[in-house]
PDB file of C-alpha atoms in Angstrom:
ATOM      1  CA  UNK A   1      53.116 224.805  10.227  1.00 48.00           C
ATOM      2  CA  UNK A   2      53.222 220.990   9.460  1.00 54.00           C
ATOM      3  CA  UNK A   3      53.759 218.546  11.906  1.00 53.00           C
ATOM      4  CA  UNK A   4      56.045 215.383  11.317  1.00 55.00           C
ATOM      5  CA  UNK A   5      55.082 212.780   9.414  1.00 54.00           C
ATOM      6  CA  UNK A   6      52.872 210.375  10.933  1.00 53.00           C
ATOM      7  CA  UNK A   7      53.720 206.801  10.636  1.00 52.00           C
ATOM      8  CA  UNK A   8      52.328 203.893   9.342  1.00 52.00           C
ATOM      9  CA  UNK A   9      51.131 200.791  11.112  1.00 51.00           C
ATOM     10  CA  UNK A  10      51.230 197.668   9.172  1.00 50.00           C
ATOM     11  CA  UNK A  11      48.297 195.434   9.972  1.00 53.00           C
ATOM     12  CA  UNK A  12      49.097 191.719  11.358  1.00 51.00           C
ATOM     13  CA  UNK A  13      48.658 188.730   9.083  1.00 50.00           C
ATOM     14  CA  UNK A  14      46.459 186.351  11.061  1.00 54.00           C
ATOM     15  CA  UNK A  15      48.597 183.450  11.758  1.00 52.00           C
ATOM     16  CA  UNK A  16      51.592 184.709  11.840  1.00 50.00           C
ATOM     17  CA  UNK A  17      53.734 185.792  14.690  1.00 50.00           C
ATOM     18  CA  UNK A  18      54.215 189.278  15.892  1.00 53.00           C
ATOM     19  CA  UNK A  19      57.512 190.269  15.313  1.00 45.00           C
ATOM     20  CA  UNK A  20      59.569 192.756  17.995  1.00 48.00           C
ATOM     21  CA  UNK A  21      61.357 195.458  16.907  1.00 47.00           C
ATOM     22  CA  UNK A  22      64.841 194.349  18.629  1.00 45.00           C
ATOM     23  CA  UNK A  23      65.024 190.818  17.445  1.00 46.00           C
ATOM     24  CA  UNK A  24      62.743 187.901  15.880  1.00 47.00           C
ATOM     25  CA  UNK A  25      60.600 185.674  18.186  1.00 49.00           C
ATOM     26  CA  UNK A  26      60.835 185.048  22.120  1.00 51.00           C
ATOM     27  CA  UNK A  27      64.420 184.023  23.646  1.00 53.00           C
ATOM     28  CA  UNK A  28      62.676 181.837  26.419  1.00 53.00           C
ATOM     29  CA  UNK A  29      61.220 179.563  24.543  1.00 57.00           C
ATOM     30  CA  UNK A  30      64.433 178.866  22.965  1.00 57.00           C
ATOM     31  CA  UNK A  31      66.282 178.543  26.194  1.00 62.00           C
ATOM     32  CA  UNK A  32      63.749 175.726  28.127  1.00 66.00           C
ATOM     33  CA  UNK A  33      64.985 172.542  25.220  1.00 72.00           C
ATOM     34  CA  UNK A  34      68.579 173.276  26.740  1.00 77.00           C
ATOM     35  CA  UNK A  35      68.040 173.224  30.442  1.00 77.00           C
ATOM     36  CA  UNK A  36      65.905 170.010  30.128  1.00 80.00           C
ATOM     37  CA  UNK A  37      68.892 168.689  28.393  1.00 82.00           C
ATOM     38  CA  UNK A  38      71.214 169.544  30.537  1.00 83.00           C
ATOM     39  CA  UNK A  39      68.787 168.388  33.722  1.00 86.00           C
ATOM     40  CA  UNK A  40      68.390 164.822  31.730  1.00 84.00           C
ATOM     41  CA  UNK A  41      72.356 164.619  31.246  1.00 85.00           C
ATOM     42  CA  UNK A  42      73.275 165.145  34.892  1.00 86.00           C
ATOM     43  CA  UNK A  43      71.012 162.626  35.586  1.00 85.00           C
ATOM     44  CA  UNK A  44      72.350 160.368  33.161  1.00 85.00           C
ATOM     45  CA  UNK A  45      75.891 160.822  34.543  1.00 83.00           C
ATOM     46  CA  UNK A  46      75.045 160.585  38.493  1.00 83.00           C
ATOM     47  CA  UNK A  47      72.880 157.160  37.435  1.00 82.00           C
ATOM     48  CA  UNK A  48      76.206 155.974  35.864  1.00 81.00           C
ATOM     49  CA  UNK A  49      78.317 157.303  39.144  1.00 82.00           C
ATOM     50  CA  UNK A  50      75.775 155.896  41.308  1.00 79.00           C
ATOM     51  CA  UNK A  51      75.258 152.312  39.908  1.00 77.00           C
ATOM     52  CA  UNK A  52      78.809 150.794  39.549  1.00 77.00           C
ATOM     53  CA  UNK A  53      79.899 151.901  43.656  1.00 76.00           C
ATOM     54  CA  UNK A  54      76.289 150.220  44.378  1.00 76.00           C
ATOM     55  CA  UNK A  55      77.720 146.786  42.917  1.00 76.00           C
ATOM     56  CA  UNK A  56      81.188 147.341  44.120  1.00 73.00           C
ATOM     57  CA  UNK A  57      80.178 147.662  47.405  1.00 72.00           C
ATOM     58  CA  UNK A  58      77.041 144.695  47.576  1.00 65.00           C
ATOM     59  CA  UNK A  59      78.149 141.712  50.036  1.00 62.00           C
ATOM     60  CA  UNK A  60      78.868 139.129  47.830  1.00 59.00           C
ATOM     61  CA  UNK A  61      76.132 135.867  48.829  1.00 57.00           C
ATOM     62  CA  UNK A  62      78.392 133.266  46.554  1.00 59.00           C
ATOM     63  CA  UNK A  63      79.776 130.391  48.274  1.00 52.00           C
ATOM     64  CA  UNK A  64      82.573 128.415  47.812  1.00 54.00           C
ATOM     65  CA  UNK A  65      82.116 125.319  45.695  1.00 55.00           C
ATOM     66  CA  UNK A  66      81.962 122.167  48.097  1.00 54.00           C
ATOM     67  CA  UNK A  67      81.643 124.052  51.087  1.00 54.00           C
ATOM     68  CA  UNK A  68      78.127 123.993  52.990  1.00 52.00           C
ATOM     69  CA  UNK A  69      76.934 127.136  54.123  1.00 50.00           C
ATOM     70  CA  UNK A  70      76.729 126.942  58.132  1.00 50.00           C
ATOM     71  CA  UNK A  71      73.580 127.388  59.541  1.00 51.00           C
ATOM     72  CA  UNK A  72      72.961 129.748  63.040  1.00 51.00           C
ATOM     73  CA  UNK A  73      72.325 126.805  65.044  1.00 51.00           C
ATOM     74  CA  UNK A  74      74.980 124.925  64.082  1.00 50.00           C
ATOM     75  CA  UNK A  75      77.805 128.420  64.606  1.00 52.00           C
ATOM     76  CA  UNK A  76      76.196 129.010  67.893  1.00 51.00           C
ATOM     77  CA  UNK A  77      77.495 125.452  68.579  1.00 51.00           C
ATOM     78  CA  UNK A  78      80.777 126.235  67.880  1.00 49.00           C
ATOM     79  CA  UNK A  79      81.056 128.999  70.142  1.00 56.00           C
ATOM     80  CA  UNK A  80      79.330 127.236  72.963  1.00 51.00           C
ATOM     81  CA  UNK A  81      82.198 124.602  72.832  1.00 53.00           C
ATOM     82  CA  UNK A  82      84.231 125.041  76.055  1.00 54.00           C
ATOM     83  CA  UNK A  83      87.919 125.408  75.290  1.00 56.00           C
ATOM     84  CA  UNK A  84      90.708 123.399  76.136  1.00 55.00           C
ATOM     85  CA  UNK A  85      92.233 124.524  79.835  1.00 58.00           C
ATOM     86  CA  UNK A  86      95.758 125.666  80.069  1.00 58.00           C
ATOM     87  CA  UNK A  87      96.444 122.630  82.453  1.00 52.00           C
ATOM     88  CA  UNK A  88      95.682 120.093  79.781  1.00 52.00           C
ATOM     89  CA  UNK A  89      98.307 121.673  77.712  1.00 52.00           C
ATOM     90  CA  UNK A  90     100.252 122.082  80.917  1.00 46.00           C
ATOM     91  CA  UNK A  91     100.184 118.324  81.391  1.00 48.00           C
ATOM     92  CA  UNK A  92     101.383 117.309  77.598  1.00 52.00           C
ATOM     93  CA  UNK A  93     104.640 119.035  78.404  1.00 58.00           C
ATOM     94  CA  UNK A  94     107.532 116.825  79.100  1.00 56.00           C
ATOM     95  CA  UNK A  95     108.547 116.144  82.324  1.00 64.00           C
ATOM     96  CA  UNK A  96     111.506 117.162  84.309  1.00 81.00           C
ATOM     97  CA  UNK A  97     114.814 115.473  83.587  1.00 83.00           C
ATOM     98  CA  UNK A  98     116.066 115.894  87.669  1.00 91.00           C
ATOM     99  CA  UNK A  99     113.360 115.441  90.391  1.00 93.00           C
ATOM    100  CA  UNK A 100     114.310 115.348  94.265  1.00 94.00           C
ATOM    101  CA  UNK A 101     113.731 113.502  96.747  1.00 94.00           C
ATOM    102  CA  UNK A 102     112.879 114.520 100.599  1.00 94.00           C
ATOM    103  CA  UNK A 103     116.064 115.245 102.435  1.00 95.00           C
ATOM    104  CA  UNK A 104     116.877 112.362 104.927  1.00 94.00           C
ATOM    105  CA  UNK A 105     118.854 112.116 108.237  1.00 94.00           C
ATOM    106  CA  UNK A 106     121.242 109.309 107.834  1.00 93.00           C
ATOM    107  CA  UNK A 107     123.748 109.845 111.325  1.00 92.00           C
ATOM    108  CA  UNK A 108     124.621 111.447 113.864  1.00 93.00           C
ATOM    109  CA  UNK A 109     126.960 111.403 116.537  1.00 92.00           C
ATOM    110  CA  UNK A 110     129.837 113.249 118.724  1.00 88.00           C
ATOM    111  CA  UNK A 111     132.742 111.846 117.016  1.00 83.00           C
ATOM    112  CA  UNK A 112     133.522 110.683 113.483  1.00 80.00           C
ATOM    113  CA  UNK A 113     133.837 107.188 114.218  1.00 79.00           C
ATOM    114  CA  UNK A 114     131.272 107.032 116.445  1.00 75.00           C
ATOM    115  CA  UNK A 115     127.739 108.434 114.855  1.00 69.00           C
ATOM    116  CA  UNK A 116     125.694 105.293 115.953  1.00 75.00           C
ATOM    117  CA  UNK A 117     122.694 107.851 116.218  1.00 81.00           C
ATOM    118  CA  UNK A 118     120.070 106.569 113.534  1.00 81.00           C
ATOM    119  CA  UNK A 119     118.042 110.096 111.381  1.00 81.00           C
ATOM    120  CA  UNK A 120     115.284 109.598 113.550  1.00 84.00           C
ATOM    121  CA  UNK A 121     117.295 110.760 116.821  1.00 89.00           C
ATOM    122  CA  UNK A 122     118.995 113.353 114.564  1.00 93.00           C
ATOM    123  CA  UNK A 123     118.401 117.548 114.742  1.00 93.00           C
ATOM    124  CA  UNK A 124     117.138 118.946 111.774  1.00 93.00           C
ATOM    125  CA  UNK A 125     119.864 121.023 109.595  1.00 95.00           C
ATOM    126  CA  UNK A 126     117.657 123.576 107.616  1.00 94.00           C
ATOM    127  CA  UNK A 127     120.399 125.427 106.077  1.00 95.00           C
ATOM    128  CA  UNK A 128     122.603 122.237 105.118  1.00 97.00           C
ATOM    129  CA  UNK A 129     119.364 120.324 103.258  1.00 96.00           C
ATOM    130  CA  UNK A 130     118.707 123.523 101.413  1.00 96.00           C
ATOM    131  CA  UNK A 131     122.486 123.853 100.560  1.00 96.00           C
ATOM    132  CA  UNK A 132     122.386 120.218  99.796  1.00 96.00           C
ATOM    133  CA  UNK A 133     119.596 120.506  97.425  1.00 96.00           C
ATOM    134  CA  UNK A 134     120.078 123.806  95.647  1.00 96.00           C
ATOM    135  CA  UNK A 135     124.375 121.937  94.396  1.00 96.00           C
ATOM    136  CA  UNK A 136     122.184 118.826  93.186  1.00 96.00           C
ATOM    137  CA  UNK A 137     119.717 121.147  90.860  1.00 95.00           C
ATOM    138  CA  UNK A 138     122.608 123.235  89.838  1.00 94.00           C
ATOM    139  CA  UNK A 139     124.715 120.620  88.881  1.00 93.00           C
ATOM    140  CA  UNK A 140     122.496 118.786  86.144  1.00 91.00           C
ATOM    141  CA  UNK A 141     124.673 118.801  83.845  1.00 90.00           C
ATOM    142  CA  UNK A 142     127.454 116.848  85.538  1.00 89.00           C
ATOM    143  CA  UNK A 143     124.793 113.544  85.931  1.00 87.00           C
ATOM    144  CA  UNK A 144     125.201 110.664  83.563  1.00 85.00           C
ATOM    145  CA  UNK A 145     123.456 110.652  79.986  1.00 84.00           C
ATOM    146  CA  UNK A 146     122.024 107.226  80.415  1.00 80.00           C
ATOM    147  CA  UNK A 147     119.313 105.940  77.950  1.00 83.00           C
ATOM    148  CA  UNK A 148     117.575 104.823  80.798  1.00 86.00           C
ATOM    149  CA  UNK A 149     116.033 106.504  83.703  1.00 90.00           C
ATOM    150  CA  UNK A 150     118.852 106.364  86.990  1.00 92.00           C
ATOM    151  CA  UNK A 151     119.308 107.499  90.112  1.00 94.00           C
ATOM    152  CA  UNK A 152     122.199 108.940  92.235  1.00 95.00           C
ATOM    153  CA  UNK A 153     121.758 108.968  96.195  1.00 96.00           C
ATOM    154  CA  UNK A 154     123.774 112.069  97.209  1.00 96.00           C
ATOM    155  CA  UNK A 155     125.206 111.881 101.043  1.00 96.00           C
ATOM    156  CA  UNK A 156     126.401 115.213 102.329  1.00 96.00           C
ATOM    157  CA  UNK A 157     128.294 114.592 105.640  1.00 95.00           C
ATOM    158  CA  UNK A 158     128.681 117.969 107.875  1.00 96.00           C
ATOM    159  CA  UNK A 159     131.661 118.040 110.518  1.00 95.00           C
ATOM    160  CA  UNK A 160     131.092 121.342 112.859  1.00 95.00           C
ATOM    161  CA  UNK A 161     134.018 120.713 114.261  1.00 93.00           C
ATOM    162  CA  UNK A 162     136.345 121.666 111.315  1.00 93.00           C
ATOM    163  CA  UNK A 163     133.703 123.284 109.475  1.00 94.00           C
ATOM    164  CA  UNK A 164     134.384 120.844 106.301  1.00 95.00           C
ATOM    165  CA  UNK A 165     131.665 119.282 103.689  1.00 96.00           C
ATOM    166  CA  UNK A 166     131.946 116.268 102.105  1.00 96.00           C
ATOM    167  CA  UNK A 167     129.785 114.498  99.589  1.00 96.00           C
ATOM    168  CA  UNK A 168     130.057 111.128  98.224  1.00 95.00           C
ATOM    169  CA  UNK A 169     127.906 108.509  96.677  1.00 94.00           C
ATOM    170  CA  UNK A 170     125.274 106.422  98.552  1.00 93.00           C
ATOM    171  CA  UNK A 171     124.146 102.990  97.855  1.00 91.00           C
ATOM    172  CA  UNK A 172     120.789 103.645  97.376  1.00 88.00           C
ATOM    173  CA  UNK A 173     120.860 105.374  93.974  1.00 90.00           C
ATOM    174  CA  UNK A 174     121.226 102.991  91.130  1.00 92.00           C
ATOM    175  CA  UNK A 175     124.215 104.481  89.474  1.00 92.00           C
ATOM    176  CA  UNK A 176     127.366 103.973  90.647  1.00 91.00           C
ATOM    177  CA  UNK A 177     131.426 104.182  90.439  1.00 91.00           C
ATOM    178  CA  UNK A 178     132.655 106.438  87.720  1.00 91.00           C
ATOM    179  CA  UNK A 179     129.772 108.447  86.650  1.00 89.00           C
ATOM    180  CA  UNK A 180     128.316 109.000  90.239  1.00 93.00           C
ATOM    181  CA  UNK A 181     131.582 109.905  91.165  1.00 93.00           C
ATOM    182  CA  UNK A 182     131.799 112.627  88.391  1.00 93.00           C
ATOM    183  CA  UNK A 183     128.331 113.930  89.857  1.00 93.00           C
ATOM    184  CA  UNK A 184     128.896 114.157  93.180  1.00 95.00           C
ATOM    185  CA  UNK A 185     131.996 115.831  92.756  1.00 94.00           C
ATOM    186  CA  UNK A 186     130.168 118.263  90.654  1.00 95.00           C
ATOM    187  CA  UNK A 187     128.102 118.850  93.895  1.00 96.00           C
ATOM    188  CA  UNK A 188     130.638 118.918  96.390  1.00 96.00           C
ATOM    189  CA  UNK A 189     132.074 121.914  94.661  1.00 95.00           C
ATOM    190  CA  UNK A 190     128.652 123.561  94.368  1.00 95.00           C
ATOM    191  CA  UNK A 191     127.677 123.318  97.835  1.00 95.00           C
ATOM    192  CA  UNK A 192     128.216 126.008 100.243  1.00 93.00           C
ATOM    193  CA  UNK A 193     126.812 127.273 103.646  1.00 93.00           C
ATOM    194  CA  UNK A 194     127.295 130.868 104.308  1.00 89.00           C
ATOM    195  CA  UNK A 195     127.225 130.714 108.166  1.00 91.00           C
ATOM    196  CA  UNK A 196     127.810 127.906 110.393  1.00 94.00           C
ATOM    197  CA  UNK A 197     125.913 129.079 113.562  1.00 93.00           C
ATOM    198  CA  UNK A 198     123.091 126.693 112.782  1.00 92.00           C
ATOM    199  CA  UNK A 199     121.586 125.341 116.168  1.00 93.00           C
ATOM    200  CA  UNK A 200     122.876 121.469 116.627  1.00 93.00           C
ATOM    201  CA  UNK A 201     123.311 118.861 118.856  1.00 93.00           C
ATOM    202  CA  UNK A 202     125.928 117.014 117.832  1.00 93.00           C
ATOM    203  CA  UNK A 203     129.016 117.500 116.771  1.00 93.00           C
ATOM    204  CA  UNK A 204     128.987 115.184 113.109  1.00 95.00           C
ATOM    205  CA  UNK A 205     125.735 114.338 110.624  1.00 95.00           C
ATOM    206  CA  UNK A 206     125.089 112.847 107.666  1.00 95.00           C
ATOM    207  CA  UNK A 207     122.134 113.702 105.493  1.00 96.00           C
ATOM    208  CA  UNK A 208     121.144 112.474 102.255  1.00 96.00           C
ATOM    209  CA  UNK A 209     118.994 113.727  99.008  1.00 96.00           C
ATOM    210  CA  UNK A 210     118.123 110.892  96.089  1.00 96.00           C
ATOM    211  CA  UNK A 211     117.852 112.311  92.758  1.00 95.00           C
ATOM    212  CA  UNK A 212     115.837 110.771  90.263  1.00 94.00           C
ATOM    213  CA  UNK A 213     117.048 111.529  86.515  1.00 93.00           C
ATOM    214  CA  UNK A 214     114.777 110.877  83.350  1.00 88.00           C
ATOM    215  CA  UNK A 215     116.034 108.975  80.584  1.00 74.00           C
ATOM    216  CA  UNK A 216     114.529 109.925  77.031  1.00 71.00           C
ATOM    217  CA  UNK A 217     110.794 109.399  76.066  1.00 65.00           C
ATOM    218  CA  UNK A 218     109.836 106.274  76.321  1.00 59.00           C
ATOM    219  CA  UNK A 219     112.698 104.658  78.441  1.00 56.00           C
ATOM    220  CA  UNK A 220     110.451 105.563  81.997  1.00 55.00           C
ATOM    221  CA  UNK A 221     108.869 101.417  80.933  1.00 52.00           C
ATOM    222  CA  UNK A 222     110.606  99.159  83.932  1.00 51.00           C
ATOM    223  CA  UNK A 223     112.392  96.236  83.049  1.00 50.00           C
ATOM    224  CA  UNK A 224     110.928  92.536  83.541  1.00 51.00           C
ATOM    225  CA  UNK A 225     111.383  91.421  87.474  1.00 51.00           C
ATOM    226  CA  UNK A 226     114.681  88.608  87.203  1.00 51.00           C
ATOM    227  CA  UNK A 227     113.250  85.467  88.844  1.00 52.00           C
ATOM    228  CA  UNK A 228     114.427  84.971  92.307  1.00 53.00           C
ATOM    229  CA  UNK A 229     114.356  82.112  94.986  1.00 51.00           C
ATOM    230  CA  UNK A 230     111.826  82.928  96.472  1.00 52.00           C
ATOM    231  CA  UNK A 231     113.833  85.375  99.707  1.00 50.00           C
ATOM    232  CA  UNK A 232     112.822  88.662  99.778  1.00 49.00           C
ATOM    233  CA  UNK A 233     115.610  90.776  98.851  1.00 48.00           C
ATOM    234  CA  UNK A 234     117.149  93.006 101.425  1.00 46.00           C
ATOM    235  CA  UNK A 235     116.335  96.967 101.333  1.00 45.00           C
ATOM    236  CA  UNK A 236     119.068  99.237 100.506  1.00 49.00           C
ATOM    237  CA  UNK A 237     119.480 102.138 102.405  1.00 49.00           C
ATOM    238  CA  UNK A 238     122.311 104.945 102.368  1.00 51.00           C
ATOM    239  CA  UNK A 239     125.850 103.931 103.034  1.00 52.00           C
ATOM    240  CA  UNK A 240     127.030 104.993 106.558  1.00 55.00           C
ATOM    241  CA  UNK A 241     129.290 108.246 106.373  1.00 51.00           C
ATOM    242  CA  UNK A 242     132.899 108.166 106.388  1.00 51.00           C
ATOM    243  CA  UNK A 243     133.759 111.797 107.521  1.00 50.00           C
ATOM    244  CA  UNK A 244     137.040 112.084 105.757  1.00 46.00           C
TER     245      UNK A 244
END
């Protein structure tokens, strides 16, 4: 019985490449050109990713024009400079328009009419100076708006026998009549004691505060001396108190 037919091998040209029954050549040398292109154009696009945020983000080194760059010696200068203290400033402020004097005892006595006790021989009133003082600061607004500096001598005159307060001008401020009338009028109404059982001695005082008021900037320059005879001139001191 005969067999199948036996096949026939075709002998290889030299030179030539051995073909495969499935397909013609090898499929991995065909596939290595495209991954080293694909390698060299990821590289390509990170190197143009990469290179632009490099510049964006550099420190610039550029000066301005005219403007010297400073060295460290000369910025560690700077910042060794002490500052200014807050009292300098402090002091450049303007200065109060009111400022009091201390409280003084004018007289005292047991009787209106008879208070021939000079401050020195007087009790001190706590309560009344402080009551004194506090109507004065309150009652700024009721000085004169001179274009000079001035002063009003405010006399407060206490009578514990009819509880009453009474304050009038003295004669040792330099403003007087109308306007230190309008002040001290404003004070009378602004003073007040809240108890009367203040220690005392006598029966009537008089006490007195001088308030200094400043004129605008510039106005605090004193006037030239007028020329005198020669005679001292006498001291003014507060007026006596009335008690009325």
């Amino acid at each position: 019985m005969a067999g199948p037919p036996s096949r026939h091998s075709f002998p290889s040209v030299p030179g030539e490449p051995r073909v495969r029954r499935l397909g013609v050549g090898s499929s991995s040398s065909g596939d290595r050109p495209l991954r080293a292109q694909v390698i060299v154009a990821l590289v390509c696009a990170a190197m143009l990713i990469a290179v632009p945020l490099y510049l964006w983000r550099k420190p610039s080194t550029r000066t301005t024009p005219g403007q010297p760059v400073a060295s460290g010696s000369s910025s560690a200068g700077a910042q060794a400079l002490p500052k200014a203290p807050a009292a300098a400033a402090a002091s450049a402020a303007a200065p109060p328009r009111l400022t009091l004097g201390a409280v003084q005892k004018v007289r005292c006595g047991a009787t209106p009419s008879a208070t021939q006790n000079e401050g020195t021989l007087c009790d001190t009133l706590g309560p009344f100076e402080e009551a004194l003082k506090k109507a004065v600061l309150s009652s700024e607004d009721c000085a004169p708006k001179a274009k000079v500096k001035g002063s009003i001598n405010y006399v407060l005159t206490v009578d514990f026998v009819h509880k009453k307060l009474h304050v009038f001008p003295g004669a040792s401020g330099d403003w007087h009549g109308k306007v230190a009338r309008r002040a001290t009028t404003c004070v009378n109404n602004a003073v007040k004691i809240a108890d009367w059982n203040v220690p005392h001695q006598y029966r009537y005082y008089a006490i007195a505060v001088l308030a200094t008021y400043a004129g605008p900037p510039g106005s605090d320059i004193p006037p030239a001396a007028p020329a005198t005879s020669g005679a001292p001139p006498a001291p003014a001191g507060p007026s006596l108190p009335t008690f009325e």
